[in-house]
Tab-separated table of C-alpha atoms in Angstrom:
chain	number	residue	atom	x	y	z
A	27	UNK	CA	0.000	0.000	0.000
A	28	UNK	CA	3.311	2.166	0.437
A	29	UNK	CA	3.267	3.443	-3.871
A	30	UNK	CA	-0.512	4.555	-3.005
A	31	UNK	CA	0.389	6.455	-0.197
A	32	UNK	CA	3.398	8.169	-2.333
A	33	UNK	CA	1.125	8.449	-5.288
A	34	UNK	CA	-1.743	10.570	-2.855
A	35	UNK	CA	0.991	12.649	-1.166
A	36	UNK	CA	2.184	13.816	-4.804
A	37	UNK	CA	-1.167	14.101	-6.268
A	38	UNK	CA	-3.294	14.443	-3.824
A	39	UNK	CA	-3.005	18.425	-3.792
A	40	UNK	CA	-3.714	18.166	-7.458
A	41	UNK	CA	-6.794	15.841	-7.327
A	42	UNK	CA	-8.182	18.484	-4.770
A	43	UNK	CA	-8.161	21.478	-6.459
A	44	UNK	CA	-9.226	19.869	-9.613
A	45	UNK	CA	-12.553	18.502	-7.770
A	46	UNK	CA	-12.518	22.338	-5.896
A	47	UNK	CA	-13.880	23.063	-9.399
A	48	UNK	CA	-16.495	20.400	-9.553
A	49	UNK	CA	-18.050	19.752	-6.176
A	50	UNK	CA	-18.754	21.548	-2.988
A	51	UNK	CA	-16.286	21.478	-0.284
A	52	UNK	CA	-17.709	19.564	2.164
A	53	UNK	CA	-17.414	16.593	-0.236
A	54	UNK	CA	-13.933	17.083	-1.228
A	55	UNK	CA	-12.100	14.957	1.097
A	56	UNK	CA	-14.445	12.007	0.864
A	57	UNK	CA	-14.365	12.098	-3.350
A	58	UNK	CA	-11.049	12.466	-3.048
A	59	UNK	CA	-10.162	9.038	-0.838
A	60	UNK	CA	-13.134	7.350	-3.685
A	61	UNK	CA	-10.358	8.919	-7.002
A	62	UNK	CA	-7.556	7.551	-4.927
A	63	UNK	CA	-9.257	3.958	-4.139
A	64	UNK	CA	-10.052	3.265	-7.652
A	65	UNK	CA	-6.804	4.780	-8.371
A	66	UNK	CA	-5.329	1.539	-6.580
A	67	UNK	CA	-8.015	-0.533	-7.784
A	68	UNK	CA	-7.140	-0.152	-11.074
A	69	UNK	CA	-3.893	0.447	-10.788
A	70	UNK	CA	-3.185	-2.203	-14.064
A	71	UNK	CA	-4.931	-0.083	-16.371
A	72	UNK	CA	-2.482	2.750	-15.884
A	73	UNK	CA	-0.435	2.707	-18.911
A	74	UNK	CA	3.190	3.976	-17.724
A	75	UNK	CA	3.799	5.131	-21.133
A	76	UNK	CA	1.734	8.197	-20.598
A	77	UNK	CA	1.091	10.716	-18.073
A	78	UNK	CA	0.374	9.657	-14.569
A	79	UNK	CA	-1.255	12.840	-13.648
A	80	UNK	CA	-3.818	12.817	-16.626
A	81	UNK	CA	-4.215	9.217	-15.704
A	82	UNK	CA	-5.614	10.357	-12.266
A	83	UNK	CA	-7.676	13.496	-12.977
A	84	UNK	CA	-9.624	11.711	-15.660
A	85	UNK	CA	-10.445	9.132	-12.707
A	86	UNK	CA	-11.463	12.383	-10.393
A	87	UNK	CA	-13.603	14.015	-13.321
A	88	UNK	CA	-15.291	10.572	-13.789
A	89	UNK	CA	-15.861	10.147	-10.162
A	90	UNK	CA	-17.271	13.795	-9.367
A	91	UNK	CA	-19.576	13.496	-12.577
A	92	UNK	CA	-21.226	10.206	-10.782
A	93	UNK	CA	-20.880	11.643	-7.143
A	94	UNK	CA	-23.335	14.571	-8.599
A	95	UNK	CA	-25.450	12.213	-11.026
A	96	UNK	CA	-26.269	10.752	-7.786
A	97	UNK	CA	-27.377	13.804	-5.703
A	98	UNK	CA	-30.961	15.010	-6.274
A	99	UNK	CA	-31.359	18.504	-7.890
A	100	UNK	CA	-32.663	21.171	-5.648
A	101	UNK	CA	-32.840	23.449	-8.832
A	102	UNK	CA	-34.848	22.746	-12.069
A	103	UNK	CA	-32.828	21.498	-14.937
A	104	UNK	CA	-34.602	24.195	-16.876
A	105	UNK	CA	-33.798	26.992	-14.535
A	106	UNK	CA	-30.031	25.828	-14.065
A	107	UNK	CA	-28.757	26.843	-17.558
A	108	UNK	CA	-24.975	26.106	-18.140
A	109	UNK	CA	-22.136	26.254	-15.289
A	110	UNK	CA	-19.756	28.853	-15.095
A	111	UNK	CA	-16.152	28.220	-15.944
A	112	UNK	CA	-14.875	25.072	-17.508
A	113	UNK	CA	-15.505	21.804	-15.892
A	114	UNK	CA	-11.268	21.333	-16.197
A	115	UNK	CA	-11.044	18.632	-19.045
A	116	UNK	CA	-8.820	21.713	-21.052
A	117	UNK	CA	-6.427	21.382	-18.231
A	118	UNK	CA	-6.536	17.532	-17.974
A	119	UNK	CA	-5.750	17.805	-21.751
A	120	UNK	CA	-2.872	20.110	-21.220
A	121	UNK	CA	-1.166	18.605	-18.506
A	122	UNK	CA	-0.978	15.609	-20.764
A	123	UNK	CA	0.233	17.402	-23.901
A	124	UNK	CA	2.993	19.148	-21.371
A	125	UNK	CA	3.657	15.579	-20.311
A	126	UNK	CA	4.168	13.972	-23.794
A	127	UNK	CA	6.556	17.014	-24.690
A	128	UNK	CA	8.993	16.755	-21.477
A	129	UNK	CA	9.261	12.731	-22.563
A	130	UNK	CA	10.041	13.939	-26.165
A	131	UNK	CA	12.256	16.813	-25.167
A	132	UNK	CA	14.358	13.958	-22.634
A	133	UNK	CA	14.543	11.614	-25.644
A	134	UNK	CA	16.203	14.268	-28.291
A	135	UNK	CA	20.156	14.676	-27.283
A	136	UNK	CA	21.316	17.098	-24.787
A	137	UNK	CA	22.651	19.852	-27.529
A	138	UNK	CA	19.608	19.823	-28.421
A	139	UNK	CA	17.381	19.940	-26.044
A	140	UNK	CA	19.566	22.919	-24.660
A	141	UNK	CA	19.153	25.038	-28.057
A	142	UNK	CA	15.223	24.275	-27.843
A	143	UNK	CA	14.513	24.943	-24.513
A	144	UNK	CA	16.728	28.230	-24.409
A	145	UNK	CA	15.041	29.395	-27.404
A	146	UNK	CA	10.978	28.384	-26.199
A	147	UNK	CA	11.474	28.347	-22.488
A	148	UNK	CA	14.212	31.056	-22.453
A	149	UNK	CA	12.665	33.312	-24.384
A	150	UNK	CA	16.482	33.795	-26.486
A	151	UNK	CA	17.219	34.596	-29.895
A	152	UNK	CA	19.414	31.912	-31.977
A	153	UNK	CA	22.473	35.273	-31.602
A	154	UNK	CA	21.854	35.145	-28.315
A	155	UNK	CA	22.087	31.505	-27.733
A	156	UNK	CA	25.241	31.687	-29.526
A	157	UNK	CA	26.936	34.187	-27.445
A	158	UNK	CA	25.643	32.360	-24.309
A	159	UNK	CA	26.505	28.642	-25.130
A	160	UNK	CA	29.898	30.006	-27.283
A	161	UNK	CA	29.156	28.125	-30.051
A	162	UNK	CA	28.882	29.415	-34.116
A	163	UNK	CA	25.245	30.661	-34.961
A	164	UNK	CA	25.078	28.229	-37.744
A	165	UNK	CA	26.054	25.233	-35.204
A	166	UNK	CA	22.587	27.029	-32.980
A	167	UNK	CA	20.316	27.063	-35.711
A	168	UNK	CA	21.335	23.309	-36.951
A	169	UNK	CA	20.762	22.310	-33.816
A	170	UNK	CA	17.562	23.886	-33.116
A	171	UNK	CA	16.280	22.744	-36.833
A	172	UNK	CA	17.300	19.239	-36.043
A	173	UNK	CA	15.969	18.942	-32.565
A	174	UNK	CA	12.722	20.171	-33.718
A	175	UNK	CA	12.497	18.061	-36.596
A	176	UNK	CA	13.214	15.235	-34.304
A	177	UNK	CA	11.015	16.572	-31.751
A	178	UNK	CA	7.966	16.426	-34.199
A	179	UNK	CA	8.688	13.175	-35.423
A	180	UNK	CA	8.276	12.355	-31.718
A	181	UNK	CA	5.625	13.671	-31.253
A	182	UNK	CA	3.416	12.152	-33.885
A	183	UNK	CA	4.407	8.907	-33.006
A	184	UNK	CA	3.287	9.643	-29.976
């Protein structure tokens, strides 16, 4: 029972904001233990290949969509028109698609990787790239063309 318990102390904090969205907070704590039983319950569907987190939130979306199925409406259906905000599956989504691109980014070599994520994450310019890793601007933008290259072939497999 030990990889549950590590698996609800690092997403446990995640699962409960996500259901913040969804259901009131008196009912937090108890939906959250349900996501984290049938997290362990059906722990052999996870599919390590992908992402662990989106693996766990789509349990906690399908569990708060039952755990309100099953309360009775105290408003009209009629009168309740649509809910505010999003329901979170855009985030689910993205934490995925965030997911899949760290694996593909850790997969491409580290010269790479290194002219990719200065230029995306650190907002730099292929010159300034050059200047900072001392390396000819040509040897920055072959790298950068190759690692993306390789980085959308990745991807699509994917």
């Amino acid at each position: 029972m030990e990889p549950l318990a590590e698996c609800f102390r690092t997403h446990g904090p995640l699962v409960r904001s996500y259901l913040r969205r969804l259901v009131p907070p008196g009912e937090i704590d108890d939906l959250t233990q349900v996501v984290f039983i049938e997290v362990w319950r059906c722990r052999h569907r996870y599919d390590p290949g992908r992402s662990l987190e989106a693996w766990v939130l789509g349990i906690a979306r399908k569990r708060a969509v039952d755990h309100l199925r099953a309360r009775r409406p105290t408003v009209p259906l009629d009168a309740a028109g649509e809910p505010a905000g999003d329901d979170g599956r855009e985030e689910c989504e993205e934490v995925a698609r965030r997911d899949l691109v760290r694996r593909a980014l850790s997969e491409l070599p580290a010269a790479q990787r290194e002219a990719i994520a200065l230029a995306y994450y650190g907002d730099l310019s292929q010159r300034e790239i050059s200047e900072r890793l001392r390396v000819p601007l040509g040897t920055v933008k072959a790298r950068t063309a190759r690692g993306l290259h390789r980085l959308s072939t990745l991807l699509e497999a994917a």
